[in-house]
PDB file of C-alpha atoms in Angstrom:
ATOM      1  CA  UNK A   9      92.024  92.732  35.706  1.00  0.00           C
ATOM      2  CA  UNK A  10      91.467  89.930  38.589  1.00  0.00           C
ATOM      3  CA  UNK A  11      89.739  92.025  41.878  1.00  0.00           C
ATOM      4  CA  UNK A  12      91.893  91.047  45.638  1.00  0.00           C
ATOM      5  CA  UNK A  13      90.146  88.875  47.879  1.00  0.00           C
ATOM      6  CA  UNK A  14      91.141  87.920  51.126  1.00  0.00           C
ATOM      7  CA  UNK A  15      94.664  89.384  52.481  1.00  0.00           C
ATOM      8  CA  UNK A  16      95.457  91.131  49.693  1.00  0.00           C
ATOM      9  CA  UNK A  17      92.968  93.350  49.322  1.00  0.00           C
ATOM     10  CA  UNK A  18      92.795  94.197  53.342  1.00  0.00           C
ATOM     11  CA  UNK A  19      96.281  94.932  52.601  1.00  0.00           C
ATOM     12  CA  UNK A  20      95.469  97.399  49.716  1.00  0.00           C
ATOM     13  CA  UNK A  21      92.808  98.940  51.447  1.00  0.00           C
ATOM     14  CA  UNK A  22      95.325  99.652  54.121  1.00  0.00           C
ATOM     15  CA  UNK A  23      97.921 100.821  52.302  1.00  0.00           C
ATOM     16  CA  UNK A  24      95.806 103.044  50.665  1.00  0.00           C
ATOM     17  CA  UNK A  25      94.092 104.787  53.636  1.00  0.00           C
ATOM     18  CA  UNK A  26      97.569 105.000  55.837  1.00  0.00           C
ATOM     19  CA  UNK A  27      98.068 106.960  52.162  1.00  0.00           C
ATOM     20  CA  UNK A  28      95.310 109.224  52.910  1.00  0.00           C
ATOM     21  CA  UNK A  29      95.529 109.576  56.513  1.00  0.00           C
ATOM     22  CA  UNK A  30      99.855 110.678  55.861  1.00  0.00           C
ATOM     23  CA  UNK A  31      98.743 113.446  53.186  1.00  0.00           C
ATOM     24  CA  UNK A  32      95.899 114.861  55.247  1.00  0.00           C
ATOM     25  CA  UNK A  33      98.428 115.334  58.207  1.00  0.00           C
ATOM     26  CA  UNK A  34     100.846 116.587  55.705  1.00  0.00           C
ATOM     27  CA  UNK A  35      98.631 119.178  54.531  1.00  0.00           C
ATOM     28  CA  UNK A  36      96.892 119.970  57.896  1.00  0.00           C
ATOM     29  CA  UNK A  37     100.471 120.294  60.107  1.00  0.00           C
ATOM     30  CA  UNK A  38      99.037 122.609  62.927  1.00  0.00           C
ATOM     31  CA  UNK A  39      96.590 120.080  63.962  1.00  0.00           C
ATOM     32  CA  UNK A  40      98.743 116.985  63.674  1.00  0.00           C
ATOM     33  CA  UNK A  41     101.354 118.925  65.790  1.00  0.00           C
ATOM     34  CA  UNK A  42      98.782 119.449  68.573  1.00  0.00           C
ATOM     35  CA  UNK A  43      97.318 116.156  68.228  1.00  0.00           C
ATOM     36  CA  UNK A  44     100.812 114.519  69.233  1.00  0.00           C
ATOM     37  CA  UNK A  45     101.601 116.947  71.684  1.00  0.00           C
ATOM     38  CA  UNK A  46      98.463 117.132  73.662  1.00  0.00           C
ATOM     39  CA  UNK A  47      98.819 113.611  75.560  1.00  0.00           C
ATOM     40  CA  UNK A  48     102.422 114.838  76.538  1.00  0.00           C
ATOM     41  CA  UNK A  49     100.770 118.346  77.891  1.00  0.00           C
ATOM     42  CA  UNK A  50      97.843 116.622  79.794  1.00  0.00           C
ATOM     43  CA  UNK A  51     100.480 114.198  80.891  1.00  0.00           C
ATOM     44  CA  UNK A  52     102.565 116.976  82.363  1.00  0.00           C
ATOM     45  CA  UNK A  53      99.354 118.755  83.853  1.00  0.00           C
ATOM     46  CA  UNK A  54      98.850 115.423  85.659  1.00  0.00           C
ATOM     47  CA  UNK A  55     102.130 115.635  87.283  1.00  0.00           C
ATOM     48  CA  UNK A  56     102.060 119.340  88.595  1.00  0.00           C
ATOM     49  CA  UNK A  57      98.788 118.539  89.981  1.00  0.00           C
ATOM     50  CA  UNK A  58     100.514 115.578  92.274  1.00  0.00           C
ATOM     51  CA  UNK A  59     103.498 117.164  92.998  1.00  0.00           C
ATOM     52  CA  UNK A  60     100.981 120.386  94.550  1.00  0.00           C
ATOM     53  CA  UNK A  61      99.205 117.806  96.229  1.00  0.00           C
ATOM     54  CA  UNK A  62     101.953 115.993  97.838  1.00  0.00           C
ATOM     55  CA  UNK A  63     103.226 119.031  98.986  1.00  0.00           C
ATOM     56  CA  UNK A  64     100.369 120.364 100.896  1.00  0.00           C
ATOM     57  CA  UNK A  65      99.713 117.184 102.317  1.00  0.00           C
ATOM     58  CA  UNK A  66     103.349 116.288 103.235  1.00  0.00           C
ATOM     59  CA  UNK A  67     103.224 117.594 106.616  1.00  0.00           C
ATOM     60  CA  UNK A  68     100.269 115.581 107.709  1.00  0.00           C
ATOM     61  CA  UNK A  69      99.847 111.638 108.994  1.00  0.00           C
ATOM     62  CA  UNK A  70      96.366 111.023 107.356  1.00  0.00           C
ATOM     63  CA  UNK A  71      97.815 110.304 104.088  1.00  0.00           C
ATOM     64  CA  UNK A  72     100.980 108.544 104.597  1.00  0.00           C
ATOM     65  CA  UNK A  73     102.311 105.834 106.388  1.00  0.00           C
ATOM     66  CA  UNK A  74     104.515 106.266 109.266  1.00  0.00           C
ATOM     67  CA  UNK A  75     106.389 102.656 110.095  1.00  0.00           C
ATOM     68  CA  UNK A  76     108.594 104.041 112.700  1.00  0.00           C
ATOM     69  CA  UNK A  77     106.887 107.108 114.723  1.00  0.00           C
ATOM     70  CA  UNK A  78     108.258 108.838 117.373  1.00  0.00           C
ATOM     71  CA  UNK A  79     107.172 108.435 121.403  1.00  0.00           C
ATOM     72  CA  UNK A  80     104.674 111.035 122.435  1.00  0.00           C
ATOM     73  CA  UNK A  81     104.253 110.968 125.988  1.00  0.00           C
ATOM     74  CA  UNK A  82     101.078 112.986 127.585  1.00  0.00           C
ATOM     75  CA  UNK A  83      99.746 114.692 124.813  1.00  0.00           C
ATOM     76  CA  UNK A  84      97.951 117.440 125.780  1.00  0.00           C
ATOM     77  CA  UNK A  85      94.758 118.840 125.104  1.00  0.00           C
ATOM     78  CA  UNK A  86      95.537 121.085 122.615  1.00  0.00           C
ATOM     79  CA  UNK A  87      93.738 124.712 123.127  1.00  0.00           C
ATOM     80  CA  UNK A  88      90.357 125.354 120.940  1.00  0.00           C
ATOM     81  CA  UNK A  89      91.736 128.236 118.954  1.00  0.00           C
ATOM     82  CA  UNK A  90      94.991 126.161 117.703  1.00  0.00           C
ATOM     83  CA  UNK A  91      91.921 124.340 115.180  1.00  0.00           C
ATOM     84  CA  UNK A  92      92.434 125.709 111.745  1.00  0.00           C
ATOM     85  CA  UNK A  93      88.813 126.001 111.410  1.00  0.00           C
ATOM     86  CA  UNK A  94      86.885 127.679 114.565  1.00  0.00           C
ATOM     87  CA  UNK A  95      84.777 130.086 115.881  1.00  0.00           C
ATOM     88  CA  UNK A  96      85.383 131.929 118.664  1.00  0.00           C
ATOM     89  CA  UNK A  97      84.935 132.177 121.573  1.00  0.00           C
ATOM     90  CA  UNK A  98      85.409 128.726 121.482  1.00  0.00           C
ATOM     91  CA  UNK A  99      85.326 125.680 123.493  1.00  0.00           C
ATOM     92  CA  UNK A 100      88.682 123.095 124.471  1.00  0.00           C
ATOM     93  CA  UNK A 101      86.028 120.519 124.957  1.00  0.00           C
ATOM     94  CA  UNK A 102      82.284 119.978 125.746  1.00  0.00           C
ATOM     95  CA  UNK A 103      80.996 116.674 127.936  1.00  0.00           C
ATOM     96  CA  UNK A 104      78.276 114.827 129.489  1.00  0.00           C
ATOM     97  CA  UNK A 105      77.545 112.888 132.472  1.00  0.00           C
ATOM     98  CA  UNK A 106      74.164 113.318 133.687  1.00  0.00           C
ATOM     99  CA  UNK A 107      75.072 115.221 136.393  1.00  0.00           C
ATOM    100  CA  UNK A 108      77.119 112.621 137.969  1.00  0.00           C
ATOM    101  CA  UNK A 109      79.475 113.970 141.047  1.00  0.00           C
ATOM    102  CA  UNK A 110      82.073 111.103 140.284  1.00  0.00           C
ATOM    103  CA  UNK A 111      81.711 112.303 136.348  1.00  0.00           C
ATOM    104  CA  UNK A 112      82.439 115.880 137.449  1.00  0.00           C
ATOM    105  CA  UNK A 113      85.297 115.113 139.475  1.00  0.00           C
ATOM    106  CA  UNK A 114      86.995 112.911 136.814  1.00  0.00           C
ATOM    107  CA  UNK A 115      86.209 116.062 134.153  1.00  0.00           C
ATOM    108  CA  UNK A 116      88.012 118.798 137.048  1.00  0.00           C
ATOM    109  CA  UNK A 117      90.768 116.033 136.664  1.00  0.00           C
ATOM    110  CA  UNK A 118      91.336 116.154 133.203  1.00  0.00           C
ATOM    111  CA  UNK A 119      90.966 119.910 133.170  1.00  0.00           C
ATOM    112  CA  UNK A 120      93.548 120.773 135.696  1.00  0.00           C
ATOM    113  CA  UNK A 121      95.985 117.635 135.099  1.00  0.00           C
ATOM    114  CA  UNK A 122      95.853 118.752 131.152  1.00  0.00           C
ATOM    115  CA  UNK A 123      99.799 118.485 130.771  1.00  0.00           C
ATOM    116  CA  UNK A 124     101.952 121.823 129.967  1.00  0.00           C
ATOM    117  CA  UNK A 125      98.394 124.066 130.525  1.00  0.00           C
ATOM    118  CA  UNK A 126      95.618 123.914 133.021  1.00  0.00           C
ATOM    119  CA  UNK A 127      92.007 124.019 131.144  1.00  0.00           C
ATOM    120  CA  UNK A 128      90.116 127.240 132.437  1.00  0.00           C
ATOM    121  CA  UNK A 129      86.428 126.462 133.045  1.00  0.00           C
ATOM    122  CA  UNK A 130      85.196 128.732 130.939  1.00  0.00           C
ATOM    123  CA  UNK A 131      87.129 126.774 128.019  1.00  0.00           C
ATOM    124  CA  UNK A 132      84.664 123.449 128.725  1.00  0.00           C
ATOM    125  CA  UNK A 133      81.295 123.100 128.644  1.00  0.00           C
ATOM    126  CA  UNK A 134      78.922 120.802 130.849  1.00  0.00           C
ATOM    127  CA  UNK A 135      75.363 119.321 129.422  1.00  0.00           C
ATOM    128  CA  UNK A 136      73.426 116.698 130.951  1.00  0.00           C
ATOM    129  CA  UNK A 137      73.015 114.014 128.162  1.00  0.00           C
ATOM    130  CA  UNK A 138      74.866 113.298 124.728  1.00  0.00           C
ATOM    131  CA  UNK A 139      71.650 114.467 122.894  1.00  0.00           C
ATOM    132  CA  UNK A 140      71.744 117.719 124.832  1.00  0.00           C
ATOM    133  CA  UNK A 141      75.368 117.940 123.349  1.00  0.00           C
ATOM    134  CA  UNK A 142      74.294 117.039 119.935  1.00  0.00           C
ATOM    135  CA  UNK A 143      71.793 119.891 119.969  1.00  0.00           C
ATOM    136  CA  UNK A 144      74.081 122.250 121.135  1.00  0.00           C
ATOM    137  CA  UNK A 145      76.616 121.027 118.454  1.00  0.00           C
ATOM    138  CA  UNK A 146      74.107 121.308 115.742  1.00  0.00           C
ATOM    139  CA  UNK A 147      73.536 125.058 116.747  1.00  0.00           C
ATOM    140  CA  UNK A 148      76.384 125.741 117.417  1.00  0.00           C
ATOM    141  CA  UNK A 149      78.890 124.644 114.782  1.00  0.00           C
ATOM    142  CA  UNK A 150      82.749 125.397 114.924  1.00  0.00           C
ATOM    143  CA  UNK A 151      82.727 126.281 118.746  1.00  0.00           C
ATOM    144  CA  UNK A 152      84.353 123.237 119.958  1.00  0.00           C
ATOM    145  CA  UNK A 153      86.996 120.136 118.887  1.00  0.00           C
ATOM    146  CA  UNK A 154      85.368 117.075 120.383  1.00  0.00           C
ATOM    147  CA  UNK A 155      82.779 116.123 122.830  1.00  0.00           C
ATOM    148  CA  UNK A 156      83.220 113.608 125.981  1.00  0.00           C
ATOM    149  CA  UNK A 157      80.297 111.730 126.664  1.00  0.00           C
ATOM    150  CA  UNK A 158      80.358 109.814 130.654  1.00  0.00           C
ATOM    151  CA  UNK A 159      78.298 106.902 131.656  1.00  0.00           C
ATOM    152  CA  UNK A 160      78.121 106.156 135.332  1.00  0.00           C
ATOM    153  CA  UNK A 161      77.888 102.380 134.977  1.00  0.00           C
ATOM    154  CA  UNK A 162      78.227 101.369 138.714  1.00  0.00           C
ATOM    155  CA  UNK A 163      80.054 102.783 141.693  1.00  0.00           C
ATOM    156  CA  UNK A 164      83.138 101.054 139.968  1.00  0.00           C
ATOM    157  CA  UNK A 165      82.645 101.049 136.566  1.00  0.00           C
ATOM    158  CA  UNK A 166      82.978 104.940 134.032  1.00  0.00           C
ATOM    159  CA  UNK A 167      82.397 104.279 130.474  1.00  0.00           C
ATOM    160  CA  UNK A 168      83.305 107.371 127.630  1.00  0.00           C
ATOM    161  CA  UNK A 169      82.347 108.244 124.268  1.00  0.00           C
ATOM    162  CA  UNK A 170      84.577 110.213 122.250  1.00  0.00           C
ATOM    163  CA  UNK A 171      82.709 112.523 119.560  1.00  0.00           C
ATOM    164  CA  UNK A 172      85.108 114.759 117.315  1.00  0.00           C
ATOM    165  CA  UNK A 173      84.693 115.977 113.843  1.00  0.00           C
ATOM    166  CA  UNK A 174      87.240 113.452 112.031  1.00  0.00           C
ATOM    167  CA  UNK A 175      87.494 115.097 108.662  1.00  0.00           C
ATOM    168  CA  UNK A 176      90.897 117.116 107.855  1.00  0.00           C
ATOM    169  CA  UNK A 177      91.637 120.723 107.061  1.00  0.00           C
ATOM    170  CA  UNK A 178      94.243 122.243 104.619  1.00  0.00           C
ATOM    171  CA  UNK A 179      95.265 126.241 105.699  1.00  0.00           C
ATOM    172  CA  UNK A 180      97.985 127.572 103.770  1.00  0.00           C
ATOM    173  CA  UNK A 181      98.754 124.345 102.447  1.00  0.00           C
ATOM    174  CA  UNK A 182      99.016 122.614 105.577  1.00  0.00           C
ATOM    175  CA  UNK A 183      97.033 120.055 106.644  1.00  0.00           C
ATOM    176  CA  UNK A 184      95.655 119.522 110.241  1.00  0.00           C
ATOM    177  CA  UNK A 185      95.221 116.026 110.961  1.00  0.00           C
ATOM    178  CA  UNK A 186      92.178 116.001 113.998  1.00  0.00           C
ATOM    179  CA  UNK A 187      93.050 112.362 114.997  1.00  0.00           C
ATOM    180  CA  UNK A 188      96.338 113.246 116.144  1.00  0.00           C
ATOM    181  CA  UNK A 189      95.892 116.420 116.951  1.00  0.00           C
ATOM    182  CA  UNK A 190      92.213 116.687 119.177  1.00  0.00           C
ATOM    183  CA  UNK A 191      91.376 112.735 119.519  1.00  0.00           C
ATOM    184  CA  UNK A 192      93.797 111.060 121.055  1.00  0.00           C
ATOM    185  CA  UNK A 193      94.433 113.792 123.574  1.00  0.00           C
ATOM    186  CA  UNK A 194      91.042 113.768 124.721  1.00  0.00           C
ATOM    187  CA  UNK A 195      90.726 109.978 124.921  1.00  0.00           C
ATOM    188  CA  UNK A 196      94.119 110.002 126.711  1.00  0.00           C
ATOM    189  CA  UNK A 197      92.854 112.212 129.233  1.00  0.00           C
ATOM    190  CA  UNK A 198      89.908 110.730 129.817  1.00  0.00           C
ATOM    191  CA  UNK A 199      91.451 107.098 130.153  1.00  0.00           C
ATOM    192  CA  UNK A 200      94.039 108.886 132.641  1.00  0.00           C
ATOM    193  CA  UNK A 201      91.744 110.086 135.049  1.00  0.00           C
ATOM    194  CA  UNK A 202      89.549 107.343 134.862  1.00  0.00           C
ATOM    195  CA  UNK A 203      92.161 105.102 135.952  1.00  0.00           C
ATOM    196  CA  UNK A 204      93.139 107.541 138.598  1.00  0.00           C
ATOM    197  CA  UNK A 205      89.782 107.659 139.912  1.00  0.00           C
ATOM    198  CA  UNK A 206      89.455 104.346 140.208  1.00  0.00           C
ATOM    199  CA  UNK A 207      92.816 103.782 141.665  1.00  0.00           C
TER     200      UNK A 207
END
């Protein structure tokens, strides 16, 4: 009897452990079942888990693109307890400006031009400098949306920093978006009364 070499005998070999492998999933059916059917499973686990996640993050702007969006004109500062996640009582917004008259005017601007609803002053918060706010922040977490921080450059010139807490919240599978919804509006009103107290 000649022995294979080569082709031939990887071909036996082959042939005789597809053998092997066929009658040990013949005998053992329960786990041959489950080993084809557990991709498909894990597959459709996959799925459900996207379609839940698209759906409690369809209502928000952070995670989709929006080519064509619609005007908003005046956004206002949205009130503190509207946040998904705050303490109360809270604050609309918190600022500094070193004390600066023209800084506090601009601020009294913003608060009572705030389209659709005046700020109250017991809804903002005045400190002295940003590290002052930081502090406060630190101590204080969840009482506020954003921060405004006011340089006094010149007798012409207001600079702002905008501090806000950028990350976003799901509640009842809804998802608040904090750009949209606290940022701009604060930057918009500060721009806006800049301007006007420059003008």
């Amino acid at each position: 009897m000649t022995s294979l070499t080569g082709f031939p005998l990887l071909l036996q070999q082959f042939k005789a452990l597809f053998n092997k492998n066929l009658l040990l999933a013949w005998r053992n059916k329960t786990a041959t079942f489950l080993q084809l059917l557990s991709p498909l499973f894990f597959i459709f686990l996959i799925f459900c888990f996207q379609k839940a996640y698209d759906a409690q993050t369809q209502s928000s702007t952070a995670y989709r693109s929006v080519t064509d969006p619609q005007p908003l004109v005046s956004l206002p500062i949205p009130p503190c307890e509207e946040k998904f996640s705050i303490k109360t009582p809270c604050y609309d917004f918190v600022w500094s400006g070193d004390q600066s008259p023209r800084i506090q005017s601009v601020v009294d601007a913003i608060m009572a031009n705030n389209p659709g609803r005046p700020i109250p002053a017991t809804k903002v918060k005045s400190f002295r400098t940003p590290a002052e706010v930081d502090e406060w922040l630190y101590k204080n977490p969840l009482y506020c949306a954003g921060a405004l921080h006011f340089v006094e450059r010149n007798a012409t010139v207001i600079s702002y920093g905008l501090q806000t807490n950028s990350t976003s919240v799901e509640k009842q599978g809804k998802t608040e978006d904090p750009t949209f919804k606290f940022q701009i509006p604060l930057q918009i009103a500060a721009e806006r009364e800049i301007a006007r107290f420059k003008i």
